[in-house]
Amino acid sequence: QRCKSVDCLMEQKITNASYIAQQIASIGRPHSLDRDELSLTFAGDHKLCKNIQVTSPYETKYCYAHISVDWTQVDPAALGVKLTLQIPGGKIPSLGRSDEEGGRCQPHNINNIKLGLCIPASCEDDKDVGRILSSITNGSVQICGISCPESTKEFSRTFYFINGILISIFVVALGASILDYIARRNDMDEDLKTDLEWKLLMSLSILRNSADIFTMTKDADSILCLDAIRFITFTWVVAGHAIVFVADGDNGLQVLKISNQLISDLFLNFFSTVDTFFVLSGLLVAYSFFKAIKNILQKQHRDSDYMYTPLNWILFYVHRWMRLTPAYLMFIGFYVAWTPQIHDVWSSGIAQNLTQNVINCEERWWMNALYINNFGDFLGTCYPISWFLAVDTQLYYTAPIFLVSLYLSSAGTGVELVTIRFAF
């Protein structure tokens, strides 16, 4: 009598049903088999699963099962899908590598779908869940993992440690900024700028760092055209990854619609932007190196011993490591400390298992510190996107081979000629 619509009647029916029926109703399922509406993410009903705990004799948990489907074992005709209209030959090719290579469970693999499950909390780590789902589908699916939002988010020691460091840095930076402001107002900055302790303290001043970051003044030796390349590349990367997240959504196949648009060629081919970043890194390393050599030659008016001094090359590597690693490891610590606190329904349903990523960081953070985290199993890496820093640093470590070769092949004025070409 209270309901005036079909949706209301269905909702009342589910609410008044037994907890078993509610649990089944909260499991994800395809909404449509139409090609334009078919989804790769079957979300289910998170709120309904959560409310079942009031009437059920056990605690329920809403989780996403990340499933790799062997589409070659699926009968499309039984699903009412006509492949002859979509795929040449009407046959789905074998996508991904074999199970032995672990290819079917790679993140962002086209075989993977996400299925919302409402299961007893005790089944979260039970391997029988995967075995049951595999058996009832005749082995056409493989469970790559089950990711559940954390019901209790206790603060770990890492959480307190990392946040303690971050708060300490902020307090020191705020104090340095206040002292910097007072020194400038009282014209004391000129007298203190030669003091080493003052320089170290002012390196954390928010006022000074903000001024350096947002300044429009360009150094005389800057390569101005690189700013435009950076802007285009960053924009390209953001646009491309936006499409990746759309494809990872509730109706990811909708992204195929833009393949008919001319502008999509720009966004769907954003992978070349990674090459652009590598080119920029190599260019700047070479430019800085030959600029330093040129300055030494101009000051000493003779062949420099820079190439043959081991200390110079040690500092070459130490400078790179010190410039990146402290901030890099602090970010990883922040990632490990805060990810469990924001691991909600959305984050458990994305392609990458954030819970597993945090575990990987806790066990293998040292690989990131050594910049070798791009080796080994991709699923076992800490913060997967950091592979770029690892590759870029490895290229930096091998750069002296090419820099020294180019220097030795450019005798005398050749070095100046190379420097002029880089500057141009």
GROMACS .gro file of C-alpha atoms in nm:
model
  424
    1GLN     CA    1   0.000   0.000   0.000
    2ARG     CA    2   0.291   0.236   0.061
    3CYS     CA    3   0.455   0.169  -0.277
    4LYS     CA    4   0.355   0.357  -0.587
    5SER     CA    5   0.621   0.218  -0.825
    6VAL     CA    6   0.774  -0.110  -0.934
    7ASP     CA    7   1.114  -0.011  -0.790
    8CYS     CA    8   0.955   0.047  -0.451
    9LEU     CA    9   0.785  -0.294  -0.460
   10MET     CA   10   1.111  -0.467  -0.549
   11GLU     CA   11   1.296  -0.283  -0.274
   12GLN     CA   12   1.034  -0.381  -0.016
   13LYS     CA   13   1.046  -0.740  -0.135
   14ILE     CA   14   1.422  -0.755  -0.092
   15THR     CA   15   1.413  -0.580   0.246
   16ASN     CA   16   1.155  -0.823   0.385
   17ALA     CA   17   1.324  -1.129   0.238
   18SER     CA   18   1.545  -1.367   0.436
   19TYR     CA   19   1.909  -1.279   0.483
   20ILE     CA   20   2.007  -1.549   0.232
   21ALA     CA   21   1.786  -1.391  -0.036
   22GLN     CA   22   1.926  -1.047   0.045
   23GLN     CA   23   2.279  -1.180   0.023
   24ILE     CA   24   2.209  -1.329  -0.321
   25ALA     CA   25   2.037  -1.009  -0.434
   26SER     CA   26   2.342  -0.800  -0.342
   27ILE     CA   27   2.574  -0.999  -0.568
   28GLY     CA   28   2.673  -0.826  -0.892
   29ARG     CA   29   2.524  -0.938  -1.224
   30PRO     CA   30   2.513  -0.804  -1.581
   31HIS     CA   31   2.243  -0.543  -1.629
   32SER     CA   32   2.223  -0.599  -2.003
   33LEU     CA   33   2.369  -0.820  -2.274
   34ASP     CA   34   2.347  -0.544  -2.530
   35ARG     CA   35   2.689  -0.477  -2.680
   36ASP     CA   36   2.675  -0.105  -2.603
   37GLU     CA   37   2.576  -0.161  -2.241
   38LEU     CA   38   2.771  -0.474  -2.149
   39SER     CA   39   2.997  -0.401  -1.853
   40LEU     CA   40   3.321  -0.551  -1.728
   41THR     CA   41   3.240  -0.448  -1.370
   42PHE     CA   42   2.939  -0.602  -1.194
   43ALA     CA   43   2.910  -0.394  -0.880
   44GLY     CA   44   2.611  -0.541  -0.695
   45ASP     CA   45   2.464  -0.366  -0.391
   46HIS     CA   46   2.715  -0.272  -0.123
   47LYS     CA   47   2.464  -0.112   0.115
   48LEU     CA   48   2.231  -0.412   0.106
   49CYS     CA   49   2.517  -0.649   0.184
   50LYS     CA   50   2.624  -0.431   0.474
   51ASN     CA   51   2.273  -0.417   0.622
   52ILE     CA   52   2.232  -0.796   0.614
   53GLN     CA   53   2.444  -0.821   0.927
   54VAL     CA   54   2.145  -0.701   1.131
   55THR     CA   55   1.947  -1.021   1.062
   56SER     CA   56   2.209  -1.275   0.955
   57PRO     CA   57   2.377  -1.509   1.206
   58TYR     CA   58   2.719  -1.422   1.066
   59GLU     CA   59   2.909  -1.114   0.958
   60THR     CA   60   2.894  -1.043   0.586
   61LYS     CA   61   3.152  -0.866   0.377
   62TYR     CA   62   3.119  -0.697   0.041
   63CYS     CA   63   3.415  -0.778  -0.180
   64TYR     CA   64   3.523  -0.763  -0.541
   65ALA     CA   65   3.640  -1.083  -0.706
   66HIS     CA   66   3.894  -0.998  -0.976
   67ILE     CA   67   3.831  -1.264  -1.239
   68SER     CA   68   4.022  -1.355  -1.552
   69VAL     CA   69   3.791  -1.502  -1.814
   70ASP     CA   70   3.901  -1.745  -2.084
   71TRP     CA   71   3.658  -1.621  -2.347
   72THR     CA   72   3.754  -1.903  -2.583
   73GLN     CA   73   3.561  -2.139  -2.350
   74VAL     CA   74   3.251  -1.919  -2.343
   75ASP     CA   75   2.965  -1.984  -2.582
   76PRO     CA   76   2.862  -1.638  -2.707
   77ALA     CA   77   2.545  -1.773  -2.868
   78ALA     CA   78   2.420  -1.885  -2.525
   79LEU     CA   79   2.450  -1.523  -2.411
   80GLY     CA   80   2.265  -1.392  -2.715
   81VAL     CA   81   2.572  -1.214  -2.856
   82LYS     CA   82   2.644  -1.230  -3.230
   83LEU     CA   83   3.018  -1.205  -3.269
   84THR     CA   84   3.003  -1.212  -3.647
   85LEU     CA   85   2.889  -0.850  -3.635
   86GLN     CA   86   3.175  -0.743  -3.409
   87ILE     CA   87   3.485  -0.954  -3.464
   88PRO     CA   88   3.625  -1.064  -3.804
   89GLY     CA   89   3.561  -1.435  -3.842
   90GLY     CA   90   3.320  -1.435  -3.545
   91LYS     CA   91   3.582  -1.596  -3.320
   92ILE     CA   92   3.736  -1.448  -3.007
   93PRO     CA   93   4.117  -1.479  -3.021
   94SER     CA   94   4.320  -1.606  -2.730
   95LEU     CA   95   4.388  -1.291  -2.532
   96GLY     CA   96   4.675  -1.268  -2.288
   97ARG     CA   97   4.948  -1.517  -2.206
   98SER     CA   98   4.916  -1.860  -2.053
   99ASP     CA   99   4.834  -1.916  -1.687
  100GLU     CA  100   5.186  -2.045  -1.626
  101GLU     CA  101   5.325  -1.703  -1.716
  102GLY     CA  102   5.069  -1.526  -1.500
  103GLY     CA  103   4.952  -1.315  -1.794
  104ARG     CA  104   4.581  -1.367  -1.739
  105CYS     CA  105   4.595  -1.193  -1.402
  106GLN     CA  106   4.801  -0.893  -1.510
  107PRO     CA  107   4.641  -0.559  -1.413
  108HIS     CA  108   4.442  -0.393  -1.694
  109ASN     CA  109   4.432  -0.723  -1.885
  110ILE     CA  110   4.137  -0.717  -2.122
  111ASN     CA  111   4.029  -1.060  -1.995
  112ASN     CA  112   3.964  -0.934  -1.643
  113ILE     CA  113   3.622  -0.851  -1.503
  114LYS     CA  114   3.526  -0.745  -1.149
  115LEU     CA  115   3.235  -0.913  -0.972
  116GLY     CA  116   3.080  -0.775  -0.654
  117LEU     CA  117   3.026  -1.052  -0.397
  118CYS     CA  118   2.846  -1.058  -0.064
  119ILE     CA  119   3.018  -1.333   0.129
  120PRO     CA  120   3.061  -1.431   0.493
  121ALA     CA  121   3.352  -1.241   0.642
  122SER     CA  122   3.531  -1.567   0.716
  123CYS     CA  123   3.548  -1.642   0.341
  124GLU     CA  124   3.760  -1.338   0.255
  125ASP     CA  125   4.085  -1.536   0.258
  126ASP     CA  126   3.930  -1.876   0.180
  127LYS     CA  127   4.065  -2.028  -0.143
  128ASP     CA  128   3.748  -2.236  -0.176
  129VAL     CA  129   3.566  -1.927  -0.303
  130GLY     CA  130   3.785  -1.925  -0.611
  131ARG     CA  131   3.756  -2.301  -0.652
  132ILE     CA  132   3.374  -2.289  -0.637
  133LEU     CA  133   3.349  -2.006  -0.892
  134SER     CA  134   3.589  -2.188  -1.122
  135SER     CA  135   3.404  -2.521  -1.097
  136ILE     CA  136   3.059  -2.378  -1.168
  137THR     CA  137   3.193  -2.212  -1.485
  138ASN     CA  138   3.370  -2.524  -1.610
  139GLY     CA  139   3.710  -2.364  -1.560
  140SER     CA  140   3.643  -2.070  -1.790
  141VAL     CA  141   3.728  -1.823  -1.511
  142GLN     CA  142   4.030  -1.786  -1.287
  143ILE     CA  143   4.018  -1.591  -0.960
  144CYS     CA  144   4.308  -1.348  -0.960
  145GLY     CA  145   4.226  -1.213  -0.616
  146ILE     CA  146   3.951  -1.094  -0.383
  147SER     CA  147   3.967  -0.736  -0.256
  148CYS     CA  148   3.744  -0.620   0.029
  149PRO     CA  149   3.702  -0.280   0.196
  150GLU     CA  150   3.844  -0.285   0.544
  151SER     CA  151   3.573  -0.293   0.811
  152THR     CA  152   3.818  -0.194   1.088
  153LYS     CA  153   4.098   0.043   1.003
  154GLU     CA  154   4.337   0.037   1.293
  155PHE     CA  155   4.627   0.280   1.288
  156SER     CA  156   4.953   0.092   1.246
  157ARG     CA  157   5.295   0.189   1.378
  158THR     CA  158   5.387   0.290   1.024
  159PHE     CA  159   5.091   0.529   1.022
  160TYR     CA  160   5.209   0.705   1.337
  161PHE     CA  161   5.574   0.706   1.229
  162ILE     CA  162   5.517   0.852   0.882
  163ASN     CA  163   5.268   1.111   1.001
  164GLY     CA  164   5.504   1.205   1.284
  165ILE     CA  165   5.778   1.277   1.030
  166LEU     CA  166   5.543   1.474   0.806
  167ILE     CA  167   5.413   1.684   1.096
  168SER     CA  168   5.769   1.752   1.214
  169ILE     CA  169   5.872   1.868   0.866
  170PHE     CA  170   5.568   2.095   0.845
  171VAL     CA  171   5.638   2.248   1.186
  172VAL     CA  172   6.002   2.315   1.096
  173ALA     CA  173   5.900   2.459   0.757
  174LEU     CA  174   5.644   2.684   0.922
  175GLY     CA  175   5.902   2.802   1.176
  176ALA     CA  176   6.157   2.864   0.900
  177SER     CA  177   5.899   3.066   0.708
  178ILE     CA  178   5.824   3.283   1.011
  179LEU     CA  179   6.195   3.347   1.072
  180ASP     CA  180   6.242   3.421   0.704
  181TYR     CA  181   5.962   3.678   0.715
  182ILE     CA  182   6.103   3.843   1.028
  183ALA     CA  183   6.455   3.856   0.879
  184ARG     CA  184   6.330   4.021   0.562
  185ARG     CA  185   6.121   4.277   0.748
  186ASN     CA  186   6.422   4.376   0.960
  187ASP     CA  187   6.675   4.370   0.674
  188MET     CA  188   6.872   4.090   0.839
  189ASP     CA  189   6.867   3.855   0.541
  190GLU     CA  190   7.183   3.995   0.379
  191ASP     CA  191   7.385   3.947   0.697
  192LEU     CA  192   7.264   3.589   0.750
  193LYS     CA  193   7.277   3.452   0.396
  194THR     CA  194   7.642   3.344   0.431
  195ASP     CA  195   7.570   3.143   0.746
  196LEU     CA  196   7.552   2.766   0.675
  197GLU     CA  197   7.290   2.694   0.943
  198TRP     CA  198   7.074   2.974   0.808
  199LYS     CA  199   7.100   2.836   0.454
  200LEU     CA  200   6.993   2.491   0.568
  201LEU     CA  201   6.699   2.632   0.761
  202MET     CA  202   6.590   2.857   0.475
  203SER     CA  203   6.587   2.557   0.237
  204LEU     CA  204   6.262   2.462   0.414
  205SER     CA  205   6.112   2.811   0.406
  206ILE     CA  206   5.770   2.802   0.239
  207LEU     CA  207   5.811   3.165   0.132
  208ARG     CA  208   6.136   3.105  -0.056
  209ASN     CA  209   6.032   2.775  -0.212
  210SER     CA  210   5.700   2.916  -0.328
  211ALA     CA  211   5.877   3.209  -0.489
  212ASP     CA  212   6.117   2.975  -0.671
  213ILE     CA  213   5.840   2.743  -0.788
  214PHE     CA  214   5.609   3.013  -0.924
  215THR     CA  215   5.869   3.252  -1.062
  216MET     CA  216   5.839   3.340  -1.431
  217THR     CA  217   6.202   3.442  -1.458
  218LYS     CA  218   6.410   3.212  -1.678
  219ASP     CA  219   6.776   3.133  -1.641
  220ALA     CA  220   6.997   3.245  -1.928
  221ASP     CA  221   7.100   2.885  -1.995
  222SER     CA  222   6.745   2.745  -1.994
  223ILE     CA  223   6.618   2.561  -2.302
  224LEU     CA  224   6.287   2.742  -2.334
  225CYS     CA  225   6.134   2.515  -2.598
  226LEU     CA  226   6.135   2.225  -2.349
  227ASP     CA  227   5.865   2.397  -2.143
  228ALA     CA  228   5.620   2.362  -2.431
  229ILE     CA  229   5.716   1.998  -2.482
  230ARG     CA  230   5.666   1.929  -2.111
  231PHE     CA  231   5.322   2.093  -2.113
  232ILE     CA  232   5.206   1.898  -2.417
  233THR     CA  233   5.342   1.572  -2.277
  234PHE     CA  234   5.187   1.615  -1.931
  235THR     CA  235   4.851   1.705  -2.086
  236TRP     CA  236   4.874   1.403  -2.315
  237VAL     CA  237   4.953   1.169  -2.027
  238VAL     CA  238   4.664   1.297  -1.812
  239ALA     CA  239   4.416   1.267  -2.101
  240GLY     CA  240   4.532   0.915  -2.184
  241HIS     CA  241   4.509   0.792  -1.827
  242ALA     CA  242   4.162   0.946  -1.794
  243ILE     CA  243   4.050   0.709  -2.069
  244VAL     CA  244   4.214   0.419  -1.885
  245PHE     CA  245   4.006   0.495  -1.575
  246VAL     CA  246   3.691   0.519  -1.788
  247ALA     CA  247   3.766   0.174  -1.928
  248ASP     CA  248   3.804   0.049  -1.571
  249GLY     CA  249   3.461   0.177  -1.473
  250ASP     CA  250   3.118   0.019  -1.446
  251ASN     CA  251   3.062   0.037  -1.820
  252GLY     CA  252   3.413   0.020  -1.958
  253LEU     CA  253   3.316  -0.094  -2.307
  254GLN     CA  254   3.172   0.253  -2.367
  255VAL     CA  255   3.528   0.368  -2.429
  256LEU     CA  256   3.518   0.176  -2.759
  257LYS     CA  257   3.275   0.431  -2.896
  258ILE     CA  258   3.541   0.699  -2.922
  259SER     CA  259   3.746   0.476  -3.154
  260ASN     CA  260   3.536   0.609  -3.439
  261GLN     CA  261   3.641   0.966  -3.377
  262LEU     CA  262   3.944   1.123  -3.534
  263ILE     CA  263   4.045   1.301  -3.212
  264SER     CA  264   4.065   0.963  -3.034
  265ASP     CA  265   4.383   0.880  -3.229
  266LEU     CA  266   4.560   1.144  -3.022
  267PHE     CA  267   4.441   1.013  -2.686
  268LEU     CA  268   4.457   0.639  -2.754
  269ASN     CA  269   4.819   0.666  -2.867
  270PHE     CA  270   4.947   0.846  -2.559
  271PHE     CA  271   5.202   0.571  -2.488
  272SER     CA  272   5.463   0.756  -2.694
  273THR     CA  273   5.468   1.028  -2.428
  274VAL     CA  274   5.683   0.801  -2.211
  275ASP     CA  275   5.949   0.810  -2.484
  276THR     CA  276   5.926   1.188  -2.480
  277PHE     CA  277   6.009   1.199  -2.108
  278PHE     CA  278   6.310   0.973  -2.162
  279VAL     CA  279   6.433   1.196  -2.445
  280LEU     CA  280   6.399   1.505  -2.227
  281SER     CA  281   6.589   1.338  -1.942
  282GLY     CA  282   6.873   1.232  -2.171
  283LEU     CA  283   6.890   1.576  -2.331
  284LEU     CA  284   6.913   1.758  -1.997
  285VAL     CA  285   7.175   1.519  -1.856
  286ALA     CA  286   7.392   1.560  -2.165
  287TYR     CA  287   7.342   1.935  -2.172
  288SER     CA  288   7.436   1.976  -1.804
  289PHE     CA  289   7.737   1.749  -1.844
  290PHE     CA  290   7.889   1.929  -2.141
  291LYS     CA  291   7.805   2.266  -1.992
  292ALA     CA  292   8.011   2.172  -1.684
  293ILE     CA  293   8.299   2.053  -1.903
  294LYS     CA  294   8.291   2.374  -2.103
  295ASN     CA  295   8.303   2.589  -1.789
  296ILE     CA  296   8.604   2.395  -1.660
  297LEU     CA  297   8.788   2.434  -1.991
  298GLN     CA  298   8.718   2.808  -2.002
  299LYS     CA  299   8.844   2.861  -1.647
  300GLN     CA  300   9.155   2.644  -1.667
  301HIS     CA  301   9.238   2.696  -2.037
  302ARG     CA  302   9.359   2.337  -2.056
  303ASP     CA  303   9.226   1.984  -2.081
  304SER     CA  304   9.035   1.903  -1.765
  305ASP     CA  305   9.096   1.605  -1.539
  306TYR     CA  306   8.724   1.585  -1.470
  307MET     CA  307   8.688   1.262  -1.669
  308TYR     CA  308   8.963   1.085  -1.479
  309THR     CA  309   8.869   1.183  -1.123
  310PRO     CA  310   8.678   0.898  -0.950
  311LEU     CA  311   8.529   1.135  -0.693
  312ASN     CA  312   8.350   1.331  -0.965
  313TRP     CA  313   8.174   1.019  -1.091
  314ILE     CA  314   8.086   0.908  -0.741
  315LEU     CA  315   7.922   1.245  -0.682
  316PHE     CA  316   7.749   1.208  -1.021
  317TYR     CA  317   7.560   0.906  -0.887
  318VAL     CA  318   7.523   1.020  -0.525
  319HIS     CA  319   7.370   1.351  -0.633
  320ARG     CA  320   7.104   1.172  -0.836
  321TRP     CA  321   7.018   0.930  -0.555
  322MET     CA  322   7.002   1.200  -0.288
  323ARG     CA  323   6.795   1.432  -0.505
  324LEU     CA  324   6.517   1.176  -0.559
  325THR     CA  325   6.521   0.911  -0.289
  326PRO     CA  326   6.427   1.096   0.036
  327ALA     CA  327   6.110   1.244  -0.115
  328TYR     CA  328   6.043   0.921  -0.306
  329LEU     CA  329   6.060   0.700   0.004
  330MET     CA  330   5.858   0.950   0.206
  331PHE     CA  331   5.581   0.930  -0.053
  332ILE     CA  332   5.588   0.548  -0.042
  333GLY     CA  333   5.563   0.569   0.337
  334PHE     CA  334   5.264   0.802   0.302
  335TYR     CA  335   5.111   0.558   0.052
  336VAL     CA  336   5.154   0.263   0.290
  337ALA     CA  337   5.022   0.458   0.590
  338TRP     CA  338   4.713   0.613   0.432
  339THR     CA  339   4.597   0.368   0.164
  340PRO     CA  340   4.435   0.130   0.418
  341GLN     CA  341   4.244   0.428   0.558
  342ILE     CA  342   4.085   0.510   0.221
  343HIS     CA  343   4.042   0.154   0.094
  344ASP     CA  344   3.670   0.176   0.041
  345VAL     CA  345   3.433   0.013  -0.208
  346TRP     CA  346   3.562   0.215  -0.502
  347SER     CA  347   3.931   0.143  -0.443
  348SER     CA  348   3.866  -0.229  -0.397
  349GLY     CA  349   3.689  -0.239  -0.733
  350ILE     CA  350   3.959  -0.085  -0.950
  351ALA     CA  351   4.192  -0.296  -1.161
  352GLN     CA  352   4.489  -0.278  -0.927
  353ASN     CA  353   4.458  -0.442  -0.587
  354LEU     CA  354   4.561  -0.160  -0.352
  355THR     CA  355   4.574  -0.391  -0.051
  356GLN     CA  356   4.829  -0.611  -0.224
  357ASN     CA  357   5.025  -0.305  -0.337
  358VAL     CA  358   5.059  -0.192   0.025
  359ILE     CA  359   5.180  -0.538   0.129
  360ASN     CA  360   5.433  -0.530  -0.155
  361CYS     CA  361   5.560  -0.191  -0.040
  362GLU     CA  362   5.604  -0.314   0.316
  363GLU     CA  363   5.809  -0.611   0.194
  364ARG     CA  364   5.993  -0.472  -0.107
  365TRP     CA  365   6.038  -0.099  -0.049
  366TRP     CA  366   6.414  -0.151  -0.067
  367MET     CA  367   6.380  -0.238  -0.438
  368ASN     CA  368   6.233   0.109  -0.495
  369ALA     CA  369   6.517   0.264  -0.295
  370LEU     CA  370   6.766   0.087  -0.524
  371TYR     CA  371   6.557   0.165  -0.834
  372ILE     CA  372   6.529  -0.198  -0.944
  373ASN     CA  373   6.155  -0.235  -0.876
  374ASN     CA  374   6.083  -0.278  -1.248
  375PHE     CA  375   6.243  -0.623  -1.239
  376GLY     CA  376   6.049  -0.934  -1.143
  377ASP     CA  377   5.677  -1.000  -1.123
  378PHE     CA  378   5.466  -0.690  -1.196
  379LEU     CA  379   5.198  -0.808  -0.951
  380GLY     CA  380   5.456  -0.810  -0.674
  381THR     CA  381   5.585  -0.457  -0.722
  382CYS     CA  382   5.538  -0.167  -0.484
  383TYR     CA  383   5.340   0.123  -0.633
  384PRO     CA  384   5.347  -0.011  -0.993
  385ILE     CA  385   5.353   0.326  -1.168
  386SER     CA  386   5.694   0.395  -1.012
  387TRP     CA  387   5.848   0.171  -1.278
  388PHE     CA  388   5.920   0.490  -1.472
  389LEU     CA  389   6.150   0.628  -1.201
  390ALA     CA  390   6.338   0.298  -1.194
  391VAL     CA  391   6.394   0.291  -1.570
  392ASP     CA  392   6.483   0.660  -1.585
  393THR     CA  393   6.740   0.619  -1.306
  394GLN     CA  394   6.889   0.310  -1.470
  395LEU     CA  395   6.932   0.508  -1.791
  396TYR     CA  396   7.096   0.784  -1.588
  397TYR     CA  397   7.340   0.533  -1.437
  398THR     CA  398   7.443   0.413  -1.784
  399ALA     CA  399   7.461   0.765  -1.931
  400PRO     CA  400   7.836   0.815  -1.857
  401ILE     CA  401   7.919   0.544  -2.110
  402PHE     CA  402   7.773   0.759  -2.386
  403LEU     CA  403   7.877   1.093  -2.241
  404VAL     CA  404   8.242   0.994  -2.208
  405SER     CA  405   8.240   0.838  -2.556
  406LEU     CA  406   8.097   1.155  -2.704
  407TYR     CA  407   8.348   1.369  -2.515
  408LEU     CA  408   8.648   1.166  -2.624
  409SER     CA  409   8.530   1.170  -2.985
  410SER     CA  410   8.499   1.550  -2.972
  411ALA     CA  411   8.851   1.677  -2.925
  412GLY     CA  412   8.908   2.037  -2.815
  413THR     CA  413   8.663   2.267  -2.989
  414GLY     CA  414   8.435   1.974  -3.065
  415VAL     CA  415   8.308   1.986  -2.711
  416GLU     CA  416   8.214   2.350  -2.751
  417LEU     CA  417   8.041   2.270  -3.079
  418VAL     CA  418   7.837   1.995  -2.912
  419THR     CA  419   7.746   2.233  -2.629
  420ILE     CA  420   7.632   2.499  -2.874
  421ARG     CA  421   7.416   2.247  -3.059
  422PHE     CA  422   7.250   2.135  -2.734
  423ALA     CA  423   7.186   2.496  -2.634
  424PHE     CA  424   7.035   2.571  -2.974
   0.00000   0.00000   0.00000
